[in-house]
CSV table of C-alpha atoms in Angstrom, one decimal:
chain,number,residue,atom,x,y,z
A,1,MET,CA,94.0,119.3,150.7
A,2,ALA,CA,97.1,119.6,148.3
A,3,THR,CA,97.6,121.0,144.6
A,4,THR,CA,94.5,119.2,142.8
A,5,ILE,CA,94.0,118.3,139.1
A,6,ILE,CA,90.5,119.7,138.1
A,7,SER,CA,90.8,118.3,134.4
A,8,GLN,CA,93.3,117.5,131.9
A,9,PRO,CA,93.8,115.8,128.2
A,10,ASN,CA,93.0,112.1,128.2
A,11,GLY,CA,95.0,109.2,126.5
A,12,ILE,CA,98.0,110.4,124.0
A,13,LEU,CA,98.7,113.9,123.5
A,14,PRO,CA,98.8,115.6,120.3
A,15,ALA,CA,101.9,117.3,120.2
A,16,PHE,CA,100.6,120.4,118.1
A,17,ASN,CA,97.2,120.5,119.2
A,18,ASN,CA,95.3,122.0,122.6
A,19,SER,CA,96.3,119.9,125.3
A,20,ILE,CA,94.6,122.1,128.6
A,21,VAL,CA,95.5,121.3,131.8
A,22,LYS,CA,93.5,123.2,135.2
A,23,TRP,CA,94.5,122.7,138.8
A,24,GLU,CA,94.1,124.7,142.1
A,25,ASN,CA,95.5,124.4,145.5
A,26,THR,CA,92.7,124.9,148.6
A,27,THR,CA,95.1,124.8,151.2
A,28,LEU,CA,97.6,127.3,151.1
A,29,SER,CA,96.6,130.8,152.1
A,30,ASN,CA,97.4,133.8,150.2
A,31,VAL,CA,98.3,131.9,146.3
A,32,LYS,CA,100.2,133.9,144.5
A,33,TYR,CA,101.3,132.0,141.5
A,34,SER,CA,102.1,128.6,140.4
A,35,GLU,CA,105.3,126.6,138.6
A,36,VAL,CA,105.1,124.7,135.9
A,37,TYR,CA,108.2,122.3,135.5
A,38,MET,CA,107.4,120.2,132.1
A,39,ILE,CA,110.4,117.9,132.7
A,40,SER,CA,113.2,117.6,135.6
A,41,GLY,CA,115.7,120.1,135.6
A,42,SER,CA,114.0,122.6,133.1
A,43,LEU,CA,113.4,126.2,134.1
A,44,PRO,CA,109.4,126.6,135.2
A,45,PHE,CA,106.7,128.4,133.8
A,46,ILE,CA,105.1,130.8,135.6
A,47,ILE,CA,101.1,130.8,135.9
A,48,TYR,CA,99.2,133.2,137.7
A,49,PRO,CA,95.6,132.6,139.1
A,50,ALA,CA,92.4,133.4,137.4
A,51,PRO,CA,90.2,135.4,139.6
A,52,ASP,CA,88.8,131.8,140.9
A,53,GLY,CA,91.7,131.2,142.0
A,54,THR,CA,92.5,128.3,139.1
A,55,PHE,CA,95.4,128.1,136.7
A,56,THR,CA,95.4,126.8,133.5
A,57,ILE,CA,98.1,126.2,130.9
A,58,ASN,CA,98.0,125.0,127.5
A,59,MET,CA,100.3,122.5,127.4
A,60,LYS,CA,100.8,123.1,123.2
A,61,ASP,CA,102.3,126.5,124.4
A,62,ALA,CA,105.1,124.8,126.4
A,63,ILE,CA,105.7,121.3,124.9
A,64,LYS,CA,108.4,122.6,122.6
A,65,VAL,CA,111.0,122.0,125.9
A,66,VAL,CA,110.1,118.3,125.7
A,67,LEU,CA,110.5,118.0,122.0
A,68,GLY,CA,114.0,119.1,122.1
A,69,ASP,CA,115.8,121.1,119.1
A,70,GLU,CA,115.2,118.7,116.3
A,71,PRO,CA,111.8,117.0,116.9
A,72,PHE,CA,111.5,115.5,113.2
A,73,LYS,CA,114.7,113.9,113.0
A,74,ASP,CA,114.7,110.0,112.4
A,75,TYR,CA,117.5,108.3,114.4
A,76,LEU,CA,116.4,104.5,113.2
A,77,LEU,CA,119.1,102.8,110.8
A,78,PRO,CA,117.5,99.7,110.4
A,79,ASN,CA,119.9,96.9,109.3
A,80,LEU,CA,117.6,93.6,108.1
A,81,SER,CA,120.5,91.7,107.2
A,82,LEU,CA,120.5,91.0,111.1
A,83,GLY,CA,117.5,89.4,111.2
A,84,ASP,CA,115.1,91.9,113.1
A,85,TRP,CA,112.2,93.7,111.0
A,86,VAL,CA,110.4,95.2,114.4
A,87,TYR,CA,112.2,98.0,116.0
A,88,GLU,CA,111.5,100.2,119.0
A,89,ASP,CA,111.6,103.7,118.6
A,90,ASP,CA,111.0,106.2,121.8
A,91,ASN,CA,111.8,109.0,119.9
A,92,LEU,CA,108.5,109.2,118.0
A,93,LYS,CA,106.7,108.7,121.3
A,94,THR,CA,107.6,110.4,124.5
A,95,VAL,CA,106.6,110.0,128.0
A,96,PHE,CA,107.6,112.6,130.6
A,97,ASN,CA,106.4,113.8,134.0
A,98,THR,CA,104.9,117.5,134.6
A,99,GLU,CA,105.0,119.0,137.8
A,100,PHE,CA,102.3,121.7,138.8
A,101,ARG,CA,103.3,123.6,142.0
A,102,VAL,CA,101.4,126.4,143.6
A,103,CYS,CA,102.9,129.0,145.8
A,104,ASP,CA,102.0,131.5,148.5
A,105,ASP,CA,103.3,134.8,149.2
A,106,ASN,CA,105.6,133.0,151.6
A,107,GLY,CA,107.2,130.8,148.9
A,108,THR,CA,106.0,128.0,150.1
A,109,CYS,CA,104.5,125.4,147.2
A,110,GLN,CA,102.6,122.5,147.0
A,111,GLY,CA,102.7,120.3,143.9
A,112,LYS,CA,101.2,117.3,141.8
A,113,SER,CA,102.8,115.4,139.3
A,114,LEU,CA,101.3,114.0,136.2
A,115,GLY,CA,102.4,111.7,133.8
A,116,PHE,CA,102.3,112.3,129.9
A,117,ARG,CA,102.4,110.5,126.7
A,118,LEU,CA,103.6,112.7,123.8
A,119,ILE,CA,103.3,112.2,120.1
A,120,LYS,CA,104.3,114.8,117.3
A,121,SER,CA,101.4,114.8,115.4
A,122,ALA,CA,98.6,117.6,114.7
A,123,GLU,CA,95.1,116.4,114.6
A,124,ASP,CA,92.1,117.8,112.3
A,125,MET,CA,88.9,118.3,114.5
A,126,ILE,CA,86.9,115.8,112.1
A,127,GLY,CA,89.7,113.5,111.8
A,128,TYR,CA,90.2,113.5,115.8
A,129,ARG,CA,86.6,113.0,116.7
A,130,MET,CA,86.4,109.9,114.6
A,131,LYS,CA,89.4,108.4,116.3
A,132,LEU,CA,88.0,109.4,119.8
A,133,ASP,CA,84.9,107.6,118.5
A,134,ALA,CA,86.5,104.4,117.2
A,135,SER,CA,88.6,104.3,120.6
A,136,PRO,CA,91.7,102.9,119.2
A,137,ASP,CA,94.2,100.6,121.6
A,138,MET,CA,96.6,100.5,118.4
A,139,TYR,CA,96.7,101.9,115.2
A,140,LEU,CA,99.1,102.5,112.6
A,141,MET,CA,100.8,106.2,112.4
A,142,LEU,CA,99.4,106.6,108.8
A,143,PRO,CA,96.1,108.6,107.4
A,144,SER,CA,93.0,106.5,108.0
A,145,GLU,CA,89.6,107.5,107.2
A,146,ASN,CA,88.6,105.1,110.5
A,147,ASN,CA,91.7,104.6,112.3
A,148,VAL,CA,91.1,100.5,111.3
A,149,ASP,CA,92.2,100.9,107.6
A,150,PHE,CA,95.0,102.1,106.5
A,151,LYS,CA,96.8,102.2,103.1
A,152,ALA,CA,100.4,102.9,102.3
A,153,THR,CA,102.6,102.1,99.1
A,154,TYR,CA,106.0,100.1,98.9
A,155,PHE,CA,108.3,100.9,96.3
A,156,GLU,CA,110.7,98.1,95.8
A,157,GLY,CA,114.6,98.8,97.3
A,158,TYR,CA,113.8,102.0,98.9
A,159,PRO,CA,114.3,101.9,102.1
A,160,PHE,CA,110.1,102.0,104.2
A,161,GLU,CA,108.9,100.9,107.0
A,162,VAL,CA,105.9,101.7,108.7
A,163,ALA,CA,104.8,102.9,112.6
A,164,MET,CA,102.4,101.9,114.8
A,165,ILE,CA,101.2,103.2,118.1
A,166,ASN,CA,100.7,100.4,121.0
A,167,MET,CA,98.5,102.1,123.9
A,168,GLU,CA,98.4,98.5,125.6
A,169,GLY,CA,100.6,97.2,128.3
A,170,THR,CA,104.0,95.3,127.3
A,171,ASN,CA,105.0,91.8,126.9
A,172,LYS,CA,102.5,91.2,124.1
A,173,THR,CA,102.9,89.1,120.6
A,174,LEU,CA,102.7,91.0,117.6
A,175,LYS,CA,101.3,89.3,114.5
A,176,ILE,CA,100.9,90.4,111.1
A,177,LYS,CA,99.0,88.2,108.5
A,178,ASN,CA,98.9,88.7,104.5
A,179,VAL,CA,95.9,87.5,103.7
A,180,THR,CA,96.6,87.9,100.0
A,181,THR,CA,99.0,85.1,100.8
A,182,GLY,CA,98.0,83.0,104.1
A,183,MET,CA,101.5,83.5,105.4
A,184,GLU,CA,102.2,85.3,108.8
A,185,ALA,CA,104.7,86.2,111.3
A,186,SER,CA,104.9,87.4,114.7
A,187,LYS,CA,106.8,89.2,117.0
A,188,THR,CA,107.3,89.8,121.0
A,189,THR,CA,106.9,93.5,122.0
A,190,ASN,CA,108.1,94.5,125.4
A,191,ASN,CA,107.0,98.0,126.0
A,192,LEU,CA,104.8,100.6,124.9
A,193,ASN,CA,107.5,102.6,122.4
A,194,VAL,CA,105.9,103.1,119.0
A,195,LYS,CA,107.0,99.8,116.7
A,196,ARG,CA,108.0,100.4,113.0
A,197,ILE,CA,107.6,97.7,111.2
A,198,VAL,CA,110.6,97.9,108.7
A,199,VAL,CA,109.5,96.8,105.0
A,200,SER,CA,113.4,97.5,103.6
A,201,ASP,CA,116.4,98.9,104.7
A,202,GLY,CA,117.2,99.7,101.0
A,203,ALA,CA,119.8,96.9,100.5
A,204,TYR,CA,117.9,94.1,101.7
A,205,ASP,CA,114.2,93.2,101.3
A,206,LEU,CA,114.2,90.3,104.1
A,207,THR,CA,110.8,91.3,105.1
A,208,THR,CA,109.1,91.1,101.9
A,209,GLU,CA,110.8,88.4,100.8
A,210,ASP,CA,111.8,85.7,103.5
A,211,ILE,CA,109.6,86.7,106.7
A,212,LEU,CA,106.4,88.1,105.0
A,213,PRO,CA,106.5,87.6,100.9
A,214,LEU,CA,104.5,90.3,99.4
A,215,THR,CA,102.8,89.5,96.0
A,216,PRO,CA,103.6,92.0,93.1
A,217,GLN,CA,100.8,95.1,93.3
A,218,GLN,CA,98.4,94.5,96.1
A,219,ASN,CA,98.7,92.8,99.6
A,220,ARG,CA,96.0,93.2,102.3
A,221,LEU,CA,98.0,92.5,105.7
A,222,GLU,CA,95.9,92.1,109.2
A,223,ILE,CA,97.3,93.0,112.1
A,224,TYR,CA,96.9,91.2,115.7
A,225,VAL,CA,98.0,91.5,119.2
A,226,ASN,CA,97.4,88.3,121.2
A,227,ASP,CA,95.7,86.9,118.3
A,228,VAL,CA,93.0,90.1,118.8
A,229,PHE,CA,92.5,91.8,115.6
A,230,LYS,CA,93.6,95.6,115.6
A,231,ASN,CA,94.2,97.2,112.2
A,232,ASN,CA,94.0,96.6,108.1
A,233,LEU,CA,96.5,97.7,106.0
A,234,ILE,CA,96.3,97.6,102.3
A,235,LEU,CA,100.2,97.7,101.1
A,236,ASP,CA,100.7,98.1,97.2
A,237,ARG,CA,104.1,96.8,96.3
A,238,VAL,CA,105.9,98.3,92.8
A,239,ASP,CA,108.6,96.8,91.1
A,240,ALA,CA,112.3,98.3,91.4
A,241,LYS,CA,112.9,101.7,89.5
A,242,CYS,CA,114.5,104.5,89.3
A,243,GLY,CA,113.3,107.6,90.6
A,244,VAL,CA,113.3,110.6,93.2
A,245,TYR,CA,112.5,109.6,96.5
A,246,LEU,CA,110.8,111.7,99.0
A,247,LYS,CA,110.4,111.1,103.1
A,248,TRP,CA,108.1,113.1,105.3
A,249,PHE,CA,107.0,114.0,108.7
A,250,ASN,CA,103.4,113.4,108.3
A,251,ARG,CA,100.5,114.9,110.1
A,252,ASN,CA,100.2,111.9,112.2
A,253,GLY,CA,103.5,111.9,114.0
A,254,ALA,CA,105.6,109.2,111.8
A,255,TYR,CA,107.3,109.0,108.0
A,256,SER,CA,105.6,108.4,105.0
A,257,TYR,CA,107.4,108.0,101.3
A,258,TRP,CA,107.0,108.3,98.1
A,259,LEU,CA,108.6,107.6,94.7
A,260,PHE,CA,108.3,110.0,92.0
A,261,ASP,CA,109.0,109.9,88.4
A,262,LYS,CA,112.7,109.4,87.3
A,263,PHE,CA,111.9,112.4,85.0
A,264,PHE,CA,111.3,115.9,86.2
A,265,ASP,CA,112.5,119.5,85.5
A,266,ASP,CA,115.2,120.8,86.9
A,267,SER,CA,116.0,124.4,87.4
A,268,ILE,CA,118.9,126.7,89.2
A,269,THR,CA,118.1,129.9,90.1
A,270,VAL,CA,121.2,132.3,90.7
A,271,LYS,CA,121.2,135.8,92.3
A,272,THR,CA,123.5,138.1,91.9
A,273,ASP,CA,124.7,140.7,95.0
A,274,LYS,CA,124.4,144.0,92.9
A,275,ASN,CA,127.5,145.7,95.0
A,276,ARG,CA,130.4,145.8,93.0
A,277,TYR,CA,133.7,145.3,94.4
A,278,TYR,CA,136.4,147.8,92.8
A,279,VAL,CA,140.0,146.5,91.6
A,280,GLY,CA,141.0,148.9,89.2
A,281,TYR,CA,143.9,151.2,90.9
A,282,ASP,CA,146.8,151.3,88.2
A,283,ASN,CA,147.0,153.9,85.0
A,284,LEU,CA,144.6,153.0,81.9
A,285,GLU,CA,146.9,151.4,80.1
A,286,ASN,CA,147.7,148.3,82.4
A,287,LEU,CA,143.9,148.0,83.2
A,288,THR,CA,142.5,144.6,82.7
A,289,LYS,CA,139.3,145.5,84.9
A,290,LYS,CA,138.1,148.1,87.1
A,291,TYR,CA,135.8,145.9,89.4
A,292,GLN,CA,134.7,142.0,90.7
A,293,THR,CA,131.0,141.7,90.4
A,294,GLY,CA,129.5,140.8,93.4
A,295,ASN,CA,129.0,137.6,95.4
A,296,LYS,CA,126.0,135.0,94.3
A,297,THR,CA,123.7,132.4,95.3
A,298,ALA,CA,122.3,129.6,93.7
A,299,THR,CA,119.8,127.0,94.5
A,300,ARG,CA,118.3,124.1,93.0
A,301,SER,CA,114.9,122.9,92.1
A,302,TYR,CA,112.9,119.9,91.1
A,303,THR,CA,109.4,120.0,89.7
A,304,LEU,CA,108.6,116.0,90.4
A,305,THR,CA,105.4,114.6,89.0
A,306,THR,CA,103.5,111.1,90.0
A,307,THR,CA,100.4,110.0,89.1
A,308,VAL,CA,98.8,108.2,92.3
A,309,LYS,CA,95.3,106.2,93.1
A,310,LYS,CA,92.8,108.2,94.5
A,311,GLU,CA,93.2,106.5,97.9
A,312,ASP,CA,96.8,107.4,97.9
A,313,TYR,CA,96.1,111.2,97.8
A,314,LYS,CA,95.9,111.3,101.5
A,315,THR,CA,99.6,110.2,101.9
A,316,ILE,CA,100.6,112.9,99.4
A,317,GLU,CA,98.6,115.5,100.6
A,318,SER,CA,100.3,115.5,104.0
A,319,LEU,CA,103.4,116.0,101.8
A,320,TYR,CA,102.7,119.4,101.5
A,321,MET,CA,101.9,120.3,104.8
A,322,SER,CA,105.2,118.6,106.3
A,323,PRO,CA,107.6,120.5,108.6
A,324,SER,CA,110.0,118.1,107.5
A,325,VAL,CA,110.6,116.8,103.8
A,326,GLU,CA,114.2,114.8,102.8
A,327,MET,CA,115.3,113.6,99.3
A,328,TYR,CA,116.9,110.5,99.2
A,329,VAL,CA,120.1,110.7,97.6
A,330,HIS,CA,120.0,107.8,95.3
A,331,GLN,CA,117.8,107.9,92.3
A,332,THR,CA,118.1,104.0,91.5
A,333,PRO,CA,117.2,100.9,94.0
A,334,PHE,CA,118.6,98.7,96.2
A,335,ASN,CA,121.1,101.0,98.6
A,336,GLN,CA,122.0,100.4,102.0
A,337,ILE,CA,120.2,103.2,104.0
A,338,SER,CA,122.9,105.2,106.1
A,339,ASP,CA,122.7,108.5,108.3
A,340,LYS,CA,124.0,110.2,105.1
A,341,SER,CA,120.9,109.0,102.6
A,342,PHE,CA,118.7,111.5,103.1
A,343,ILE,CA,119.2,115.4,102.5
A,344,ASN,CA,116.6,118.1,103.7
A,345,VAL,CA,114.8,119.9,100.9
A,346,ASP,CA,112.0,122.4,100.9
A,347,VAL,CA,108.7,122.5,99.8
A,348,ASP,CA,107.5,125.2,97.5
A,349,ASP,CA,104.8,127.2,98.7
A,350,LYS,CA,101.9,127.6,96.6
A,351,THR,CA,98.5,126.5,96.1
A,352,TYR,CA,98.1,122.7,95.3
A,353,LEU,CA,95.1,122.0,93.2
A,354,VAL,CA,93.8,118.2,92.9
A,355,SER,CA,93.4,117.1,89.3
A,356,GLU,CA,91.4,113.7,89.2
A,357,GLN,CA,91.8,112.0,85.7
A,358,LYS,CA,88.8,110.0,83.7
A,359,ASN,CA,90.5,106.7,84.9
A,360,GLY,CA,90.2,107.9,88.9
A,361,LYS,CA,93.8,108.6,89.6
A,362,ILE,CA,95.5,111.9,90.4
A,363,GLN,CA,98.2,113.9,88.5
A,364,VAL,CA,100.4,115.2,91.6
A,365,LYS,CA,103.0,117.7,91.0
A,366,VAL,CA,105.4,119.2,93.3
A,367,THR,CA,108.2,121.4,93.3
A,368,ILE,CA,111.0,120.9,95.8
A,369,THR,CA,114.4,123.3,96.4
A,370,LEU,CA,117.6,121.5,97.5
A,371,PRO,CA,119.7,123.1,100.1
A,372,GLU,CA,121.5,126.4,99.1
A,373,TYR,CA,124.8,125.5,97.1
A,374,ASP,CA,128.4,126.7,98.7
A,375,MET,CA,129.6,129.3,96.4
A,376,GLN,CA,133.1,130.7,95.6
A,377,ASN,CA,132.2,133.9,97.6
A,378,TYR,CA,134.4,136.2,99.5
């Protein structure tokens, strides 16, 4: 009997939660260690046996090898003028093979290879238990109470899409029906990659105007695969207006968006290096200055506000915890998205309080800091 897997995580791995694999080898004598190759060509992780001869690894600790240097970067640049509105994204779901090799004191090794599917999500205990109970075979990568019903808001004229993960086989027909209007649109999918349904690329609203028109305010979309119902999406549509548009990587392993009010507090923080650089090497009567002040750093911060419905707050909540937040460079709608459309910003560390108003809406404030200015330092 060669290397045997005793236990492993089931389904799709959430990259930032525990994913424990346990294995053993009862064929080799004098077993010394195990090598775990996360992906082909990578250096192995060395694991030593427990007293009972078994090996254990938490994939969470090693999975950064698979994620790469920029795990949250968005490589999708949709262009709806070309007519396509469903895009495959193999960056949001990663498929990889890991080999678990057990070696004896002579360097003889026997291995077992396992295939895994991974998304860059972080599940909380309660939410994940609910997901397991629901056992969805397809779901949107957005917050949800039951993993069947989802909520999102589209701000007209700004880039927006919704990602969904497909756990079924290939050659499936994806159908979206707008129950509000009675209209529907279909698309054949050919693999198990994450599908991103593009509502707008900034300049074009082809999806919402021609393919699957949206009414002002609220639309109820039903999602089917091969005519079998999968999910509901309540999609609000907000008419075009100016504001500060943020995009962030959410806890569900995809992207969320929100347009904050156009009126915001703008502040600049300047710091000066207290060292002085003396330049006064002349007779007193010839001096105009004795020293040059130190170098400076400067950062700009925006304190943004918005008022959201109670059911939308889960979307905003993930902004505070996001590992990657970006700001749209335009504060006006209808600009074609490009690879220069978003810049990275930081969300200030603080305690964010939820203040529900009498009308049931929630007032949200968030402070973001833009990249540090390049200064005329020397």
